[in-house]
mmCIF file of C-alpha atoms in Angstrom:
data_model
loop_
_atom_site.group_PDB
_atom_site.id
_atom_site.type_symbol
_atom_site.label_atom_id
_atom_site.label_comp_id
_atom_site.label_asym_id
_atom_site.label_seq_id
_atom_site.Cartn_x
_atom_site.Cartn_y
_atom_site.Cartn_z
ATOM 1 C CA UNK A 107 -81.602 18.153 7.493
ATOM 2 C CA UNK A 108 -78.936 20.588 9.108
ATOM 3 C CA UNK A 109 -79.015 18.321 12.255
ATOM 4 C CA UNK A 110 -78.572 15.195 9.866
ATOM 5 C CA UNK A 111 -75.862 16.907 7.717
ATOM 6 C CA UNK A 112 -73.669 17.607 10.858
ATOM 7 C CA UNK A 113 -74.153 14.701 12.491
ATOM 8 C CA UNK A 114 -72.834 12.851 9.479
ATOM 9 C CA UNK A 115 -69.952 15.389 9.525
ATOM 10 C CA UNK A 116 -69.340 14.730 13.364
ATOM 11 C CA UNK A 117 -69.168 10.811 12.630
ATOM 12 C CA UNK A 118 -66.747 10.990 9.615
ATOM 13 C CA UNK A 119 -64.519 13.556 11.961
ATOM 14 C CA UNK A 120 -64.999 11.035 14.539
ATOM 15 C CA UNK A 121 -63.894 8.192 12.494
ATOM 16 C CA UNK A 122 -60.761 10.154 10.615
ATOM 17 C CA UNK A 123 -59.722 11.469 14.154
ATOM 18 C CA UNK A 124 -59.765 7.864 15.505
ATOM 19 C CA UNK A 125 -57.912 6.525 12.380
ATOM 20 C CA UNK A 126 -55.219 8.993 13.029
ATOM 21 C CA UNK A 127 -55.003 8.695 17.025
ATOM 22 C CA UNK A 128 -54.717 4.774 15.696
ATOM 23 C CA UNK A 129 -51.796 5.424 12.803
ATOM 24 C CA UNK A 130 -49.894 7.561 15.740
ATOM 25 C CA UNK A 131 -50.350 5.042 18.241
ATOM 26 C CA UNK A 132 -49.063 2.498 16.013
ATOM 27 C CA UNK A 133 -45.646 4.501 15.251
ATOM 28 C CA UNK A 134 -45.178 5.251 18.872
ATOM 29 C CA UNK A 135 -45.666 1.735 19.471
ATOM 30 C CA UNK A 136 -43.111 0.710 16.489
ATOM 31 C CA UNK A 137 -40.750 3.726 17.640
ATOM 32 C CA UNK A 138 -40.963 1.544 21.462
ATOM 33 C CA UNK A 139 -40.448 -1.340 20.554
ATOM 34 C CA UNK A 140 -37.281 -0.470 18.230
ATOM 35 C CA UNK A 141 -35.612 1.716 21.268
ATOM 36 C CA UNK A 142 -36.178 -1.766 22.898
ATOM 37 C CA UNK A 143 -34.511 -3.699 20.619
ATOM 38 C CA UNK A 144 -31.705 -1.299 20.590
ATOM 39 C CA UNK A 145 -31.206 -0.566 23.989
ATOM 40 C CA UNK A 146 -31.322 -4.458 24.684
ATOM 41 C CA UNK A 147 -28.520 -5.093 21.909
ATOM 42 C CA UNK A 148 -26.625 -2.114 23.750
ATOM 43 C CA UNK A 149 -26.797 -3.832 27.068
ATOM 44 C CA UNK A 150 -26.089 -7.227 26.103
ATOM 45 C CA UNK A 151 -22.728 -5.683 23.949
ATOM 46 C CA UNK A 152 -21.640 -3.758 27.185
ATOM 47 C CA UNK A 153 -22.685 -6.976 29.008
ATOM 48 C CA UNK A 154 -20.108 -8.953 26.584
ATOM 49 C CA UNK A 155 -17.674 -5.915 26.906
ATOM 50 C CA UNK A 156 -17.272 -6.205 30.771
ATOM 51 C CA UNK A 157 -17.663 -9.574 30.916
ATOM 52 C CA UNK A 158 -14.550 -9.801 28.366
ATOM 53 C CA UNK A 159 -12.899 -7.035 30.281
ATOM 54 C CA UNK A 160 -13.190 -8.672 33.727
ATOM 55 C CA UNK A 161 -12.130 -11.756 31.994
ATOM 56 C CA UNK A 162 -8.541 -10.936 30.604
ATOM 57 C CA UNK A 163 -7.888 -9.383 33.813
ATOM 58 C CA UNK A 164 -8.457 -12.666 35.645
ATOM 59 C CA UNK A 165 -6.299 -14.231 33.430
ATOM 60 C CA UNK A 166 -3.420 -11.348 33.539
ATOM 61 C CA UNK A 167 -3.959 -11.523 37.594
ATOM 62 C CA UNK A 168 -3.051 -14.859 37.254
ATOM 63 C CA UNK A 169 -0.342 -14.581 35.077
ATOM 64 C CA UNK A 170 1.173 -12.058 36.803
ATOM 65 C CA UNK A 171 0.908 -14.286 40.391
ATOM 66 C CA UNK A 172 2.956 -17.209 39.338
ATOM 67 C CA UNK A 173 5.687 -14.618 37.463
ATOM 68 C CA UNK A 174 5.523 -12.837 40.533
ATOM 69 C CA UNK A 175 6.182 -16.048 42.152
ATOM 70 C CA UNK A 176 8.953 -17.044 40.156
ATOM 71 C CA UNK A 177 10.543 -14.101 40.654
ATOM 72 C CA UNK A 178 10.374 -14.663 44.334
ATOM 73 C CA UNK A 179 12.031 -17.757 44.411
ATOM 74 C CA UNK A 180 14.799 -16.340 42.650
ATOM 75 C CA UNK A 181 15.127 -13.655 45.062
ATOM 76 C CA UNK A 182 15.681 -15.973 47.504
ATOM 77 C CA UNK A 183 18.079 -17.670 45.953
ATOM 78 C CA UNK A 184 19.826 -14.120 45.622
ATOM 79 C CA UNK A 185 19.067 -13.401 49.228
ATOM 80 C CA UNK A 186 20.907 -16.358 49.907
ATOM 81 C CA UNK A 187 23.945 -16.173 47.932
ATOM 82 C CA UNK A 188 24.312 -12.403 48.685
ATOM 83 C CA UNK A 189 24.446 -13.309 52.680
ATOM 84 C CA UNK A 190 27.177 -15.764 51.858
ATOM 85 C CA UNK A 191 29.258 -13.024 49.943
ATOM 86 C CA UNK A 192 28.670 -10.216 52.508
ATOM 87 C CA UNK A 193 30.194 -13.072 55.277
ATOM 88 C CA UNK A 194 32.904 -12.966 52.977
ATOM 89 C CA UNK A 195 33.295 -9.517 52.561
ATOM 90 C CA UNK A 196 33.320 -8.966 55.857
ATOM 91 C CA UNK A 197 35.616 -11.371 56.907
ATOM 92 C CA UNK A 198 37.850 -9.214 54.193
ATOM 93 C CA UNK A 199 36.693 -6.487 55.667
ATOM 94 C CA UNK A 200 38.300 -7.662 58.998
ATOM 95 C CA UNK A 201 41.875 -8.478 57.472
ATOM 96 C CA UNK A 202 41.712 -4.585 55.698
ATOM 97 C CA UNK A 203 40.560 -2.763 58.145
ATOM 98 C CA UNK A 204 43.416 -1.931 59.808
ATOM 99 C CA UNK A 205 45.688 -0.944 55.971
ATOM 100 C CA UNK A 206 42.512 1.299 55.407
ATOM 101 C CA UNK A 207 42.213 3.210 58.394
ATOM 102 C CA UNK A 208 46.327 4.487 57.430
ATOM 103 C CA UNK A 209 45.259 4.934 54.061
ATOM 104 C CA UNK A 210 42.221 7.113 54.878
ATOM 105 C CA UNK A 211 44.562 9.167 57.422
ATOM 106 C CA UNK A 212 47.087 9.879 54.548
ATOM 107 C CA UNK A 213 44.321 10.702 52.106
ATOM 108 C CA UNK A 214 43.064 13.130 54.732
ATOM 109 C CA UNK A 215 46.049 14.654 55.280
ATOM 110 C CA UNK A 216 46.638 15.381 51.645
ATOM 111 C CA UNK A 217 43.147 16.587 51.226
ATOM 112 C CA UNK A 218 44.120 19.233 53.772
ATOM 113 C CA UNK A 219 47.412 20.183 51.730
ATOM 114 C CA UNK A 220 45.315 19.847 48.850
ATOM 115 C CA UNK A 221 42.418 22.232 49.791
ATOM 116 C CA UNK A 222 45.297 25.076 51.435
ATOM 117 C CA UNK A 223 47.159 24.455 47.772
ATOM 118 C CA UNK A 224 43.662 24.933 45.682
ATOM 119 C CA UNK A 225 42.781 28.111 48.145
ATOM 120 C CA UNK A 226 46.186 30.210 46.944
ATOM 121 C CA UNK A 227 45.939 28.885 43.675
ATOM 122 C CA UNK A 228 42.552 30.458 43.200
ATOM 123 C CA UNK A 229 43.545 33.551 45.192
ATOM 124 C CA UNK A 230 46.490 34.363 43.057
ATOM 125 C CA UNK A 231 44.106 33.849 39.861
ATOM 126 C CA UNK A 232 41.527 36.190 40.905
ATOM 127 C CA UNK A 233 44.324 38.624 42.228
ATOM 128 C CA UNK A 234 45.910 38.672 38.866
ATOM 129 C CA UNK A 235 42.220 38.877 36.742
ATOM 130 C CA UNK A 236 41.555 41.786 39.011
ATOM 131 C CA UNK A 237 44.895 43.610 38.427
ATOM 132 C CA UNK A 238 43.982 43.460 34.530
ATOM 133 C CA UNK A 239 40.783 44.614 35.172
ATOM 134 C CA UNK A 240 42.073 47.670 37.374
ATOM 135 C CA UNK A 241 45.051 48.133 35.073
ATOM 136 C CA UNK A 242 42.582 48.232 32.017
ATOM 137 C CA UNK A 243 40.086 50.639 33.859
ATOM 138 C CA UNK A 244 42.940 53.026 34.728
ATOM 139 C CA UNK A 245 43.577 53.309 30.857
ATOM 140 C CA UNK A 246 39.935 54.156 30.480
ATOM 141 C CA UNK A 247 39.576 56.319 32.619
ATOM 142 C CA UNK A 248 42.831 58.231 32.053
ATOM 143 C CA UNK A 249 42.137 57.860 28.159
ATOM 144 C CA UNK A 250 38.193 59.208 29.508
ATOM 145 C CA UNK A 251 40.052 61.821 31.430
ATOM 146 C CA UNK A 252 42.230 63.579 28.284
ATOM 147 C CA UNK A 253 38.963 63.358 26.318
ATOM 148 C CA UNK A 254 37.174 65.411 28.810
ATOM 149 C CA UNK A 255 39.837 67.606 29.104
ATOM 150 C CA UNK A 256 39.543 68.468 25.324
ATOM 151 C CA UNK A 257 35.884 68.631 25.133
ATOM 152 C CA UNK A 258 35.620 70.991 28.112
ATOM 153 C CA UNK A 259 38.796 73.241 26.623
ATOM 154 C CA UNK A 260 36.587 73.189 23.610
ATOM 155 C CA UNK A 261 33.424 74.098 25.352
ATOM 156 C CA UNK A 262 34.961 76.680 27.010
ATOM 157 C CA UNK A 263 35.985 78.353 23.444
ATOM 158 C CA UNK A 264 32.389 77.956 22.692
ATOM 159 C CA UNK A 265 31.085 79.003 25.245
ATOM 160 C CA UNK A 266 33.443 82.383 25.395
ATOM 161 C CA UNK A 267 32.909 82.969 21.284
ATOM 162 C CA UNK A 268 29.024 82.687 21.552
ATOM 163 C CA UNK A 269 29.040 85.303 24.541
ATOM 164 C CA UNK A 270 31.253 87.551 22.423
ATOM 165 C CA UNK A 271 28.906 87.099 19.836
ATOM 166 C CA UNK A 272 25.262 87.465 21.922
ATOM 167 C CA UNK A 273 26.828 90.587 23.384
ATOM 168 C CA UNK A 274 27.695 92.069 20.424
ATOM 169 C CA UNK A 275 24.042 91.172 18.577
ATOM 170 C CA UNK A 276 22.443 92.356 21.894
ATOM 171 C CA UNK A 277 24.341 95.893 21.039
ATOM 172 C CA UNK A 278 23.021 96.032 17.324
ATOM 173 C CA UNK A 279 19.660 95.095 18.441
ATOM 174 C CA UNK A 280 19.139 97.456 20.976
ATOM 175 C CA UNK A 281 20.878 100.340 19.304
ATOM 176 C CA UNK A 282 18.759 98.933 15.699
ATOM 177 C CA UNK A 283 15.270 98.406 17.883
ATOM 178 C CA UNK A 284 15.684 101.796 20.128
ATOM 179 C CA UNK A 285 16.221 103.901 17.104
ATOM 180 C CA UNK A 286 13.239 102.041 14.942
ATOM 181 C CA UNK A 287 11.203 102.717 18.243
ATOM 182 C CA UNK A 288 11.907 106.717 18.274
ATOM 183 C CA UNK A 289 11.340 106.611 14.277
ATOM 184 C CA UNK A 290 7.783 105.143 15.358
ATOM 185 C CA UNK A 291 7.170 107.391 18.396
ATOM 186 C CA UNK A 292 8.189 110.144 16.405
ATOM 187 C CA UNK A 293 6.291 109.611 13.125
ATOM 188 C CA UNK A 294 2.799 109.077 15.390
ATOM 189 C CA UNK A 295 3.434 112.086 17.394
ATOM 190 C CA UNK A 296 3.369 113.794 14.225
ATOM 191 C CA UNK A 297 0.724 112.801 13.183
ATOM 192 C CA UNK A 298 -1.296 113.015 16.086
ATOM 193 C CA UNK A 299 -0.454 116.601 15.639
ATOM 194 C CA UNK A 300 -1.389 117.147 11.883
ATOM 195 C CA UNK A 301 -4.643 115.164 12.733
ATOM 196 C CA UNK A 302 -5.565 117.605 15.535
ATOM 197 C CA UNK A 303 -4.668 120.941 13.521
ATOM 198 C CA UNK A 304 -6.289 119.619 10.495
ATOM 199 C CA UNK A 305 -9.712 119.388 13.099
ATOM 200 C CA UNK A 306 -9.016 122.394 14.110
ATOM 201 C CA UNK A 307 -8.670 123.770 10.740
ATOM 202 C CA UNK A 308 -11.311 121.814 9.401
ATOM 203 C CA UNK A 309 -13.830 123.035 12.361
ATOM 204 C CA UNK A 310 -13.175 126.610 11.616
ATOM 205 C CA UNK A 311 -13.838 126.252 7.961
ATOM 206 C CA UNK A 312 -17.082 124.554 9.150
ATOM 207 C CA UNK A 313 -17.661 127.205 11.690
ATOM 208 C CA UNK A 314 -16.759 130.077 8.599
ATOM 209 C CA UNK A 315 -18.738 129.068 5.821
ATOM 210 C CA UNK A 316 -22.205 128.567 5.522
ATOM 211 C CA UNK A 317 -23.088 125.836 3.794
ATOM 212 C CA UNK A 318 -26.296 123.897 3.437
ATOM 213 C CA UNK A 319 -26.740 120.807 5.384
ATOM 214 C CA UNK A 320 -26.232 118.599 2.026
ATOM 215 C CA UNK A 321 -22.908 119.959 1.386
ATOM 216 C CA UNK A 322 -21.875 119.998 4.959
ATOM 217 C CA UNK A 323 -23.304 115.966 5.359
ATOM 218 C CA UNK A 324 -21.062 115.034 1.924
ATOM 219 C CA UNK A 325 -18.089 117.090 3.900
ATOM 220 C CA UNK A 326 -18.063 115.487 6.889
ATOM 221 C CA UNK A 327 -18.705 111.767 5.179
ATOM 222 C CA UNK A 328 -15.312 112.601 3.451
ATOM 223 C CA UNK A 329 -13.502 113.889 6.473
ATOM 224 C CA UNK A 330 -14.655 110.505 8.397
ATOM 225 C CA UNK A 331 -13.216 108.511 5.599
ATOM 226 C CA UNK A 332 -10.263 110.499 6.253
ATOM 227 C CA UNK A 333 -10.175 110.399 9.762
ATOM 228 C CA UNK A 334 -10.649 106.556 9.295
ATOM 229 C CA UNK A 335 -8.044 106.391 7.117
ATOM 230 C CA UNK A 336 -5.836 107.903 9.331
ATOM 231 C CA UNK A 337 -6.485 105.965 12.286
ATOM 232 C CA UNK A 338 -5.910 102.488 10.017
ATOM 233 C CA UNK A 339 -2.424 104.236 9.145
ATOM 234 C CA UNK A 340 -2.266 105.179 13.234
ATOM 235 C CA UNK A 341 -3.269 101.489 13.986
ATOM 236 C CA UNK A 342 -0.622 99.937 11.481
ATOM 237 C CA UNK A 343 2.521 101.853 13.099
ATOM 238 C CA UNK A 344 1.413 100.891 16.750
ATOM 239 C CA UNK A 345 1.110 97.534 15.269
ATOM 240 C CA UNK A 346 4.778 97.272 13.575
ATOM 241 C CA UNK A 347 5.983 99.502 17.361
ATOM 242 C CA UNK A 348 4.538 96.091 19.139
ATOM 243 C CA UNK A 349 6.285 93.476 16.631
ATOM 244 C CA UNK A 350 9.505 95.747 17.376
ATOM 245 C CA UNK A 351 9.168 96.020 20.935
ATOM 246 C CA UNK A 352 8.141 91.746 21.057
ATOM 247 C CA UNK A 353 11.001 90.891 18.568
ATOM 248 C CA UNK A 354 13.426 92.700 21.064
ATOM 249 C CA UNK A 355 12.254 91.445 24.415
ATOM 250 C CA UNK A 356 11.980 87.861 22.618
ATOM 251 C CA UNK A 357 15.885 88.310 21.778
ATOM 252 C CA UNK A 358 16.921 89.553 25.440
ATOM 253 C CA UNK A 359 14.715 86.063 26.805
ATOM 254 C CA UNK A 360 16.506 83.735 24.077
ATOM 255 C CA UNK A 361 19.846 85.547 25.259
ATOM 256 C CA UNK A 362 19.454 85.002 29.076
ATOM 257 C CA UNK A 363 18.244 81.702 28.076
ATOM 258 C CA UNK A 364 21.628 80.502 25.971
ATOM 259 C CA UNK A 365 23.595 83.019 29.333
ATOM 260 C CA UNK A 366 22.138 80.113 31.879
ATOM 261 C CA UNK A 367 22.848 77.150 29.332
ATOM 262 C CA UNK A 368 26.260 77.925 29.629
ATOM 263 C CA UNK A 369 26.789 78.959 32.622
ATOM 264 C CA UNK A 370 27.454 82.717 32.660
ATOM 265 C CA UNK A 371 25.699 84.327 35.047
ATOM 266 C CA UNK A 372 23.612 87.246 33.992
ATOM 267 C CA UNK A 373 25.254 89.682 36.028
ATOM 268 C CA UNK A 374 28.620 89.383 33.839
ATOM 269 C CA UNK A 375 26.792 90.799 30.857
ATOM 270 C CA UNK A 376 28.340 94.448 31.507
ATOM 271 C CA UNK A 377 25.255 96.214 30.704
ATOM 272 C CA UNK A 378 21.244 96.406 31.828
ATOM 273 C CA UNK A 379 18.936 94.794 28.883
ATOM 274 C CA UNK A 380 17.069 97.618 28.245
ATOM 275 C CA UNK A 381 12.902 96.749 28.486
ATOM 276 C CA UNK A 382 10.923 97.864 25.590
ATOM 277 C CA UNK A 383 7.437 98.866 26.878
ATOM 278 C CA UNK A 384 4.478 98.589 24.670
ATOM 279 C CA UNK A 385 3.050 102.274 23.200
ATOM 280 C CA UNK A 386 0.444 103.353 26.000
ATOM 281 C CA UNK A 387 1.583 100.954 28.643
#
C-alpha cells in the first residue's frame, strides 16, 4: 500500500513537473519568437535607413557634379577673360614703367626724410616726458628729504627725553629696590636671631624644669607650631626679597632693551646697573 501510495505520488509529480517544463518551454518559445519578430523589424528599419541614407547621397553626389560642372565652365570663361585683361595690363604696365620707377625713387627718398624726421620727433618727446618725470621726482624726493629731516630732529628729542627719563627711573629704582632689599635682609637677620635665642631659651627651660613627658609632648607641639609659624613668616619675606630682586633686574633688561632700540649704546649710561642676587645665591 506504501509502495502503491508513492508510486501514485511519483506519477502525479511526474506529470505536474512535465506540465510545467511544458508551460516554460512554451514562454521561452513565445519570448523567441517575439525577439525574432523584433529584431527582424529592427533590421529591415536600419535596412530602409541606409538604404535611404546611401540614396540621398547619390542624388546630392550628383547634384553637386553638374554644379560643380557649371561652375567650371564659368571659370573658364573667367580664366579667359582675366588672360585678356592681364595682356592689357601689362601692355600698361610697359608704357608706366618707366613714370613709376621716378615715382618710387622720390617716395623712397622721402621715406628716408620721413623716418630721420619721425626719429627726433620721438626723441624730443621722450626727452621732454623724462624731464617731467625727473623734475617731479626731484620734488619728491626733496619734499621726502625735509620730512625726514623733521622726523629724525623729532626722534632725536625722543630719543634724548626717554634716556633722561630711563636714567632717572633707573636711579629711583635702584635707590627704592636696594633700600627695600636691606629692610628685608635686615628684618630676617633678626629674626633668625630671635628664633635661635628663643631655642636657646626655650632648651634651657626644657633642660631646668622637670616636667612629665605629657606636659613636655603638649610643649613642644606648641613650640613646632611656632617654629612653623615662623618659618611661613621666614618663607613669605624671602618670597617678597625674590619679587624685589626679579622686578629690578626685569627693569634694568627692559632698559637696555629700549638703550639698543634707540641706539645709545650701553656704555653711555654713566653708571654700572647694579645686579640684585637672589637671598642664598
Amino acid at each position: 500500500e506504501i509502495e502503491a501510495k508513492y508510486t501514485k505520488k511519483m506519477q502525479a509529480l511526474r506529470d505536474e513537473l512535465d506540465l510545467r517544463r511544458k508551460t516554460e518551454i512554451h514562454e521561452v518559445e513565445e519570448r523567441k519568437n517575439s525577439q525574432i519578430n523584433e529584431l527582424m523589424k529592427n533590421h529591415e528599419k536600419a535596412f530602409s535607413d541606409i538604404k535611404n541614407y546611401y540614396n540621398d547621397i547619390t542624388l546630392k553626389n550628383l547634384a553637386l557634379i553638374s554644379l560643380l560642372k557649371e561652375q567650371m565652365e564659368e571659370m573658364k570663361k573667367r580664366v579667359s577673360h582675366l588672360e585678356k585683361e592681364k595682356a592689357e595690363v601689362l601692355l600698361q604696365n610697359k608704357q608706366l614703367k618707366e613714370p613709376l620707377q621716378q615715382a618710387q625713387e622720390q617716395v623712397s627718398e622721402l621715406q628716408k626724410k620721413l623716418a630721420h624726421y619721425n626719429k627726433d620727433k620721438e626723441a624730443l618727446t621722450n626727452t621732454k616726458a623724462r624731464l617731467k618725470v625727473t623734475q617731479k621726482e626731484l620734488k619728491d624726493l626733496q619734499w621726502e628729504h625735509e620730512v625726514l629731516e623733521q622726523r629724525f630732529s623729532k626722534v632725536q628729542a625722543e630719543r634724548d627725553e626717554l634716556y633722561q627719563k630711563f636714567t632717572k627711573a633707573i636711579h629711583e629704582v635702584q635707590q627704592k629696590t636696594g633700600f627695600k632689599n636691606l629692610l628685608l635682609e635686615r628684618k630676617l637677620k633678626g629674626l633668625l636671631s630671635v628664633l635661635e635665642k628663643k631655642e636657646v631659651e626655650l632648651s634651657e627651660v626644657l633642660a631646668a624644669s622637670n616636667l612629665d613627658p605629657g606636659t613636655l609632648s603638649s610643649v613642644s607641639h606648641k613650640l613646632e607650631d611656632l617654629l612653623n609659624s615662623k618659618n611661613t613668616t621666614i618663607q613669605d619675606l624671602q618670597l617678597q626679597l625674590a619679587r624685589a630682586c626679579k622686578a629690578h633686574d626685569d627693569m634694568l633688561q627692559t632698559f637696555e632693551a629700549k638703550l639698543t632700540a634707540f641706539g645709545i649704546p650701553l656704555d653711555n649710561l654713566g653708571f654700572k646697573p647694579l645686579a640684585s642676587p637672589m637671598l642664598g645665591q
